Tab-separated table of C-alpha atoms in Angstrom:
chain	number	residue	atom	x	y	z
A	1	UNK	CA	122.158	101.641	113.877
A	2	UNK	CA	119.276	101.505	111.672
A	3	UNK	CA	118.673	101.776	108.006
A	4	UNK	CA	119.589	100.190	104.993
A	5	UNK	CA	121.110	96.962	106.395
A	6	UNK	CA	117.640	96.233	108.702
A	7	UNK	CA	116.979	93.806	106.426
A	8	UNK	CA	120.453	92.075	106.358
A	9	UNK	CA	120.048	91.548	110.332
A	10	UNK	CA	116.371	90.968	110.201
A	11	UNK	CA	116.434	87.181	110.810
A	12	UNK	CA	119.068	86.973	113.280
A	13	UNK	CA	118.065	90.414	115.460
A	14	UNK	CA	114.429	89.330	114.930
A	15	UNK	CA	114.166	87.373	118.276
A	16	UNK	CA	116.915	89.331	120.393
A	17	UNK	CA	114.690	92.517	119.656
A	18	UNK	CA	111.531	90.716	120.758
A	19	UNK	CA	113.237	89.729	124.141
A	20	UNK	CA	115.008	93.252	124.363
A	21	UNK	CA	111.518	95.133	123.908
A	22	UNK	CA	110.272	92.723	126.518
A	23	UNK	CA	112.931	93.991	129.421
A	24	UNK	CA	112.425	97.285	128.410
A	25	UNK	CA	108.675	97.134	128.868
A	26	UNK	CA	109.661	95.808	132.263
A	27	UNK	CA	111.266	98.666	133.023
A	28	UNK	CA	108.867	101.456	131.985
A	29	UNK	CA	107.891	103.211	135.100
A	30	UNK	CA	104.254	102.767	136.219
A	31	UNK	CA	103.263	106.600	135.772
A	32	UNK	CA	104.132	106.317	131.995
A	33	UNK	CA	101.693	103.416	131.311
A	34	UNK	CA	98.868	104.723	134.110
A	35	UNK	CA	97.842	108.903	134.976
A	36	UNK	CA	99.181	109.978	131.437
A	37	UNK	CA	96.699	111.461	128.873
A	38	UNK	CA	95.194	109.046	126.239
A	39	UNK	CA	94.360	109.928	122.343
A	40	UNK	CA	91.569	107.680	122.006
A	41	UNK	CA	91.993	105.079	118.514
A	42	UNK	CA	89.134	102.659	118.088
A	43	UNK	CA	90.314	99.779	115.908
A	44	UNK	CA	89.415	99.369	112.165
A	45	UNK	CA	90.811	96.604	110.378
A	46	UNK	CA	94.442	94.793	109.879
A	47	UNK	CA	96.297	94.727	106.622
A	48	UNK	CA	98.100	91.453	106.385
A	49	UNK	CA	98.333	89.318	102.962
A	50	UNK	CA	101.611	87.845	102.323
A	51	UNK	CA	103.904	91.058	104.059
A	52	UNK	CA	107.447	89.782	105.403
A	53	UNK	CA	108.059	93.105	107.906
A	54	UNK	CA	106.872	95.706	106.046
A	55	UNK	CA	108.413	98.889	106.821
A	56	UNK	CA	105.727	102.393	105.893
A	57	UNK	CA	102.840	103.023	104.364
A	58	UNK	CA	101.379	106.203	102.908
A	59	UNK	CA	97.655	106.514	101.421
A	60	UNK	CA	96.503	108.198	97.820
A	61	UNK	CA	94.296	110.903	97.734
A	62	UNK	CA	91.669	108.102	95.990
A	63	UNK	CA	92.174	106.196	99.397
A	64	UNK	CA	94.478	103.564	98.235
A	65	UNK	CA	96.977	102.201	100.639
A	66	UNK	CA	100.547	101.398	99.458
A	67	UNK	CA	102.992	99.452	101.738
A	68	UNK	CA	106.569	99.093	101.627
A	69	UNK	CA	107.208	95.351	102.028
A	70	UNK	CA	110.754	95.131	101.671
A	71	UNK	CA	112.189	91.826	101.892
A	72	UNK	CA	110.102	90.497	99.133
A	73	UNK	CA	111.411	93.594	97.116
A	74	UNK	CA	107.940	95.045	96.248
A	75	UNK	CA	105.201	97.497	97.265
A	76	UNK	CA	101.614	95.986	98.002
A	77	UNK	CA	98.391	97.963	97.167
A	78	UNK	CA	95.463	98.247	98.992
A	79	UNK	CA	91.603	99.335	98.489
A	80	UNK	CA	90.073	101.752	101.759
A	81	UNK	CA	89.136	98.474	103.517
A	82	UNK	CA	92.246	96.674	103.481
A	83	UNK	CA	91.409	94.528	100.171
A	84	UNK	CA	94.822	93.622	98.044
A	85	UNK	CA	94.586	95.172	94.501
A	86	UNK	CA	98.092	94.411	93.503
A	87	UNK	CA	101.511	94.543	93.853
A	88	UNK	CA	104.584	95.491	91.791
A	89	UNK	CA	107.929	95.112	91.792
A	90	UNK	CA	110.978	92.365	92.250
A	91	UNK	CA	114.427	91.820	93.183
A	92	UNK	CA	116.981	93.436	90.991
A	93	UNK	CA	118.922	96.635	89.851
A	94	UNK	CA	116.774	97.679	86.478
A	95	UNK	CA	114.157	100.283	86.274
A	96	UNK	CA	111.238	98.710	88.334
A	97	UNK	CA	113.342	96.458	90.436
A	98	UNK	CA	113.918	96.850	93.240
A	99	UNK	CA	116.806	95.645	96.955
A	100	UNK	CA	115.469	96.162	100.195
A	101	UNK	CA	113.146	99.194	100.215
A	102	UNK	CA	112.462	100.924	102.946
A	103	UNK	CA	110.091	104.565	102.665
A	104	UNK	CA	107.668	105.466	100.522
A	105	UNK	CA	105.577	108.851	99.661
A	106	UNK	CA	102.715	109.547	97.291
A	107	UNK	CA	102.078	112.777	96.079
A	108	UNK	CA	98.676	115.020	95.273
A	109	UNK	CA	98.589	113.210	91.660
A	110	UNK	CA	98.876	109.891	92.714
A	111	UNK	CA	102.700	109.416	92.266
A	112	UNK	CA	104.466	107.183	93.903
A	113	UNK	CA	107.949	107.506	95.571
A	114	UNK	CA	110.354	104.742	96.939
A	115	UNK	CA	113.648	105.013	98.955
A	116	UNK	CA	114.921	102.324	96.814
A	117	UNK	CA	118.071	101.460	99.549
A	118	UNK	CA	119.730	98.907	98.288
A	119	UNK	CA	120.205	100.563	95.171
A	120	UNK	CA	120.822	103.874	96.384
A	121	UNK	CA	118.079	105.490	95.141
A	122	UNK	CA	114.978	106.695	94.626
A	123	UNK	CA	112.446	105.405	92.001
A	124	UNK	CA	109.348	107.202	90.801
A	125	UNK	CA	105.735	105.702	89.358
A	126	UNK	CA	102.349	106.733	87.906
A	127	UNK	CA	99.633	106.089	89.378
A	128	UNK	CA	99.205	102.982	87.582
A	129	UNK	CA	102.662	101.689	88.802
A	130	UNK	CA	104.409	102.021	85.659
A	131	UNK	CA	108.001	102.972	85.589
A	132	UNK	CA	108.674	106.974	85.570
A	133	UNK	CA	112.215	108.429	86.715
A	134	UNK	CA	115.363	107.573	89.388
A	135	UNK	CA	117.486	109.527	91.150
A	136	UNK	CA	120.982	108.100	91.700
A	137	UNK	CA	121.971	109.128	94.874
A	138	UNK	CA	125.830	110.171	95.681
A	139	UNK	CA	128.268	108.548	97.520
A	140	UNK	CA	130.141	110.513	100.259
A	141	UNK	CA	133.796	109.921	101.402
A	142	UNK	CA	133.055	106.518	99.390
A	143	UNK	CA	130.120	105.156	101.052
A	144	UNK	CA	127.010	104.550	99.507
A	145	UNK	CA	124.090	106.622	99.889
A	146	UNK	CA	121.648	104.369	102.281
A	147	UNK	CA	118.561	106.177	100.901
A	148	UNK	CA	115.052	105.211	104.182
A	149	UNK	CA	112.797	107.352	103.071
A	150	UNK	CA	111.468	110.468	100.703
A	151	UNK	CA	108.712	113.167	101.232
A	152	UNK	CA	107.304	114.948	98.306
A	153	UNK	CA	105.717	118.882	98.462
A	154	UNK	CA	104.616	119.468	95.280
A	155	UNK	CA	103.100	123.572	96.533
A	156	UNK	CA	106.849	123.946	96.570
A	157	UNK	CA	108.211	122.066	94.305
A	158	UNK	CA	110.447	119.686	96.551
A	159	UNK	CA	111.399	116.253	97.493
A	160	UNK	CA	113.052	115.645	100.205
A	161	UNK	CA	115.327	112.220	100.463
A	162	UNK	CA	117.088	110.805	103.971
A	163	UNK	CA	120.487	109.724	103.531
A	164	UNK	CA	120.706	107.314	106.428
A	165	UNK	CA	124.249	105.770	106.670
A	166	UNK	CA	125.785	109.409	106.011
A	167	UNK	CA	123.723	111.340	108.168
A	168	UNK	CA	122.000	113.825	106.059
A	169	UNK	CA	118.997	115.096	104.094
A	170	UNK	CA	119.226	115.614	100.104
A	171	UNK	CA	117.045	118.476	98.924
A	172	UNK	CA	115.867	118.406	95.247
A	173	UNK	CA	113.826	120.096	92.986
A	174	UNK	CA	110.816	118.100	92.450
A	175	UNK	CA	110.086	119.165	88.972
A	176	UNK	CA	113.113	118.639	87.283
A	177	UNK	CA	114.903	116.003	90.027
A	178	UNK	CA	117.820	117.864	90.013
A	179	UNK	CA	119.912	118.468	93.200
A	180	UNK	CA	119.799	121.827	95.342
A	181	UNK	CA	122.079	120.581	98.650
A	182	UNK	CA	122.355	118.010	101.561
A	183	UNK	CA	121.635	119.366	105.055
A	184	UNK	CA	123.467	117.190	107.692
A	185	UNK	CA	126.490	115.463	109.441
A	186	UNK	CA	127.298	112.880	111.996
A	187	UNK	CA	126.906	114.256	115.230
A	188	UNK	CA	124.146	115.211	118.049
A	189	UNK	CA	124.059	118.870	117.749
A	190	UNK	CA	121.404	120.782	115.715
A	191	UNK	CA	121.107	119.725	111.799
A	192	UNK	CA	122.982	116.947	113.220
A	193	UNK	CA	122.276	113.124	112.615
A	194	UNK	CA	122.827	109.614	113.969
A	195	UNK	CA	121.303	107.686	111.692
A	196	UNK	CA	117.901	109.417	110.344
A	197	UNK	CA	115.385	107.176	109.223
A	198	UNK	CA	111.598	108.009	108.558
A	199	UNK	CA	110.019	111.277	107.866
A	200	UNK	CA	106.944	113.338	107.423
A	201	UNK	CA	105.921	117.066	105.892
A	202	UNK	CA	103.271	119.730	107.858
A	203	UNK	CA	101.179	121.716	105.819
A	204	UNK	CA	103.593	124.883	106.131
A	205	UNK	CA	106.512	122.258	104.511
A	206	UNK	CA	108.907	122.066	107.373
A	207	UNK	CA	110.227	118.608	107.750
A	208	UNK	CA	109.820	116.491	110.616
A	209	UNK	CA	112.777	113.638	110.387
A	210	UNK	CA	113.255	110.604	112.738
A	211	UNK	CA	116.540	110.725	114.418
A	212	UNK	CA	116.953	107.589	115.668
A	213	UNK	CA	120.340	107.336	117.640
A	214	UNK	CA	119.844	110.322	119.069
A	215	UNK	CA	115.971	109.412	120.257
A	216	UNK	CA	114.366	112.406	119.041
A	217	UNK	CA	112.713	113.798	115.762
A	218	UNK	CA	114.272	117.409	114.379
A	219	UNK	CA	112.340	119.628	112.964
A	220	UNK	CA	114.457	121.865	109.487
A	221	UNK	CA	112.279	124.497	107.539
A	222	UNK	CA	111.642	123.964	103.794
A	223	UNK	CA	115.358	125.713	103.576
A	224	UNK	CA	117.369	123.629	105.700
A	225	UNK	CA	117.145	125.957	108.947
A	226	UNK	CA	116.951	124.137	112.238
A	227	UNK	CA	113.632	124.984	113.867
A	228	UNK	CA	113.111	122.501	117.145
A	229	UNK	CA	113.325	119.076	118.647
A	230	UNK	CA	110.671	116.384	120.019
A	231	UNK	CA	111.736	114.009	122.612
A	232	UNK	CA	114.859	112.589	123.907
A	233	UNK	CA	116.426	109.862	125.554
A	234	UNK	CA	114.143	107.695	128.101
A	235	UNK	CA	111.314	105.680	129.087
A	236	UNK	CA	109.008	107.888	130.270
A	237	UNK	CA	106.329	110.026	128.663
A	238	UNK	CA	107.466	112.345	126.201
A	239	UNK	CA	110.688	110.547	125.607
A	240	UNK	CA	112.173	107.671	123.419
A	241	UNK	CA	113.800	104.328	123.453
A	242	UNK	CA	114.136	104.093	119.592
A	243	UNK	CA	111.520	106.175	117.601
A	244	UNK	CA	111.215	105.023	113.845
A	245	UNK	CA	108.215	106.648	112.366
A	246	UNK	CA	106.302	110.070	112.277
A	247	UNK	CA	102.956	111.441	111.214
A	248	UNK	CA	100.582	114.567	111.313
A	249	UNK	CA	97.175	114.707	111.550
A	250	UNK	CA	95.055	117.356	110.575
A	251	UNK	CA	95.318	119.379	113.948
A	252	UNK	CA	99.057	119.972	113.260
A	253	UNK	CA	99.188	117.126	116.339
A	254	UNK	CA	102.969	114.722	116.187
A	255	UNK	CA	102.242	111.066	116.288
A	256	UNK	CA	106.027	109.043	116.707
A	257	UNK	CA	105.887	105.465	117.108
A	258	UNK	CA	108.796	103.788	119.498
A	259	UNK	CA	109.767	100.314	118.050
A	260	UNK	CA	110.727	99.298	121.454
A	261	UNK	CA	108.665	100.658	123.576
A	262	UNK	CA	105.858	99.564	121.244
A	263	UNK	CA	103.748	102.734	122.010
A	264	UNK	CA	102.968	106.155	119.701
A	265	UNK	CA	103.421	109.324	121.540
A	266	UNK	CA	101.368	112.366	120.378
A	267	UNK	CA	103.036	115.744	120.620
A	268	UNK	CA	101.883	119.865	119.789
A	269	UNK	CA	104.054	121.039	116.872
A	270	UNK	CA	106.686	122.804	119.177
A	271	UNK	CA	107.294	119.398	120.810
A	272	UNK	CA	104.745	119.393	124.022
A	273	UNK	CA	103.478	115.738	125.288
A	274	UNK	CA	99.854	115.776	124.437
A	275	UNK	CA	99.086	111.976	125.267
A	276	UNK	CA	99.508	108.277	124.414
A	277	UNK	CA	97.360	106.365	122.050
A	278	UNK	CA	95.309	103.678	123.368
A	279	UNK	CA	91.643	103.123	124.835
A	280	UNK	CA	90.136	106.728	126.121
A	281	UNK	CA	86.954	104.638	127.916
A	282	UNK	CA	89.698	102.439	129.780
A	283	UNK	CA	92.021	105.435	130.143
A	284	UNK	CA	94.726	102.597	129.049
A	285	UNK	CA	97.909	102.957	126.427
A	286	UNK	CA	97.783	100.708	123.862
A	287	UNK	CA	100.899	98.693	123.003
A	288	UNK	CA	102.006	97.499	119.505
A	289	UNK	CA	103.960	95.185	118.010
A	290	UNK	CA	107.120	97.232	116.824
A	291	UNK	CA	105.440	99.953	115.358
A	292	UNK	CA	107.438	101.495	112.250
A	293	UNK	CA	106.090	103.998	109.545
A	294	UNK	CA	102.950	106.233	110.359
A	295	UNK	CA	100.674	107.412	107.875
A	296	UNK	CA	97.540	109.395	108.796
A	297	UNK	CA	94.958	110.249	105.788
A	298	UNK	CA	92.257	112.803	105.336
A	299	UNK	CA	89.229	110.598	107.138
A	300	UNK	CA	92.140	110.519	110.519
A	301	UNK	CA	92.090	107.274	109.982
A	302	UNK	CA	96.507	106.019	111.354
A	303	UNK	CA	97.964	103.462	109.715
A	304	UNK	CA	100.502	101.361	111.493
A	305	UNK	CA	103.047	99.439	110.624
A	306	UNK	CA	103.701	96.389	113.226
A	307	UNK	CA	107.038	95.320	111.256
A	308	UNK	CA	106.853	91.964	113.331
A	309	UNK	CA	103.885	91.432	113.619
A	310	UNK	CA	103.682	91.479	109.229
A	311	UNK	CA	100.891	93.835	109.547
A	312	UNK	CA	99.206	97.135	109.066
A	313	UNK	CA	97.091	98.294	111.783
A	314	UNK	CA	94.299	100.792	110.836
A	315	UNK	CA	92.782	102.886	114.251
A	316	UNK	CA	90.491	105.823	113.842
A	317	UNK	CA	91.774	108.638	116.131
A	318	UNK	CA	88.833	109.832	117.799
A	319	UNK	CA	87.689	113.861	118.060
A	320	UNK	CA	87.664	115.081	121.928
A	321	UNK	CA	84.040	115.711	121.102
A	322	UNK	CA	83.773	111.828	120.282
């Protein structure tokens, strides 16, 4: 499982997942790591500054770069080159406050979105930080909501909110923040979960959610309607060990990081391997350190959060013409 509680079993899973990722990488075979096609990345610059496993990261329209650093119960802002602005946010249950985020979103205004988990909901901020709205978040058969992550579409007037302990997706009206249904149960069919975590929107609004237990990312409509899958179980291209976070860049390509595997996998829309990012002179993958959220702004510059390794990792994805 993984969700709410990663921080609860952060400092005792810290070091088993470090030797786990280790035997796994041991057993990826060779023709995954060597004769696969590479997305060439060309480093930028690390975000670091005080981050205790930061969990995502999404980017302003104005460039700025927010993180989601969780266990110190704040988010972190960033200028374009990685320079800290400011921070805001503490420990607590007011307005503001804030236990064990996880996902963030910022929409076409510059406001700002956290999957407040701890507290079972979602909080909303200007621009400027200050305090706007919440959404409580319902229980279901008497168990919390364990709210990961939110995605906001302002063209149509949604946001979007994963429900990770309970397995589902809560659709709301953006505007007025009032409820329109939950799409979702326990279970490994289609509109099925185990244990959805991070998310991401494409351009036409159809949602592209993490499912972690079951090793591949779904694909629902702006409606709810089940349109495809990416990925399964396995070690080998096109396949997952444990995904955790998604992105789209502005080709409509699917970037899904692998916490384990420490890799990102690039697929088409409709679910196609396309490559591996890494080094397109060396025609070698490049690995990172427990790669979480994805964000990927309008300069396709990918952010990359390396939850163990306290960092943000900035890569330019570089044109086939490059």
């Amino acid at each position: 499982m993984i969700g709410g509680n990663i921080y609860k079993r952060k400092r005792f899973a810290g070091w088993h997942v470090l030797v786990f990722t280790l035997l796994i990488l041991a057993l990826i075979p060779a023709r995954f790591s060597f004769g696969v096609e590479i997305v060439g990345i060309h480093f930028l610059f690390d975000i670091k500054g005080g981050l205790d496993e930061p969990s995502d990261v999404a980017v302003s329209k104005d460039g700025k770069v927010y993180v989601v650093d969780g266990v110190n119960n704040r988010i972190k802002v960033f200028d374009a080159k990685g320079k800290e602005l400011s921070s805001f946010g503490e420990a607590g249950v007011g307005d503001g406050r804030f236990n064990q985020p996880l996902g963030i979103d910022v929409d076409d205004s510059g406001k700002i979105y956290i999957a407040d988990s701890g507290n079972h909901r979602v909080q909303i901020f200007d621009p400027k930080a200050a305090f706007l709205a919440k959404i409580d978040l319902p229980a279901k058969n008497g168990k919390p909501a364990d709210p990961t992550d939110v995605a906001v579409d302002t063209k149509r007037d949604r946001l979007y909110v994963v429900d990770n302990d309970n397995h589902r997706i809560f659709f709301y009206t953006l505007s007025t923040l009032k409820p329109i249904k939950s799409v979702g149960e326990p279970g490994e069919q289609e509109l099925m979960f185990r244990y959805p975590f991070l998310m991401t929107l494409d351009p036409g609004g159809n949602l592209y959610i993490v499912d972690v237990i079951n090793t591949r990312v779904q694909v629902i409509s702006p409606d709810g309607q089940y349109i495809t899958q990416i990925g399964g179980w396995g070690v080998e291209k096109g396949e997952f060990f444990r995904p955790k976070g998604v992105a789209i860049d502005a080709e409509g390509r699917v970037f899904v990081s692998d916490s384990y595997m420490g890799v990102i996998q690039v697929f088409d829309s409709w679910g196609a391997f396309k490559g591996v990012l890494g080094d397109s002179g060396k025609k070698a993958l490049h690995r990172f350190r427990t790669p979480v959220g994805l964000c990927i702004d309008h300069r396709n510059r990918i952010y990359v959060v390396e939850m163990l390794a306290d960092k943000i990792s900035v890569y330019g994805i570089e044109t086939k013409e490059k």
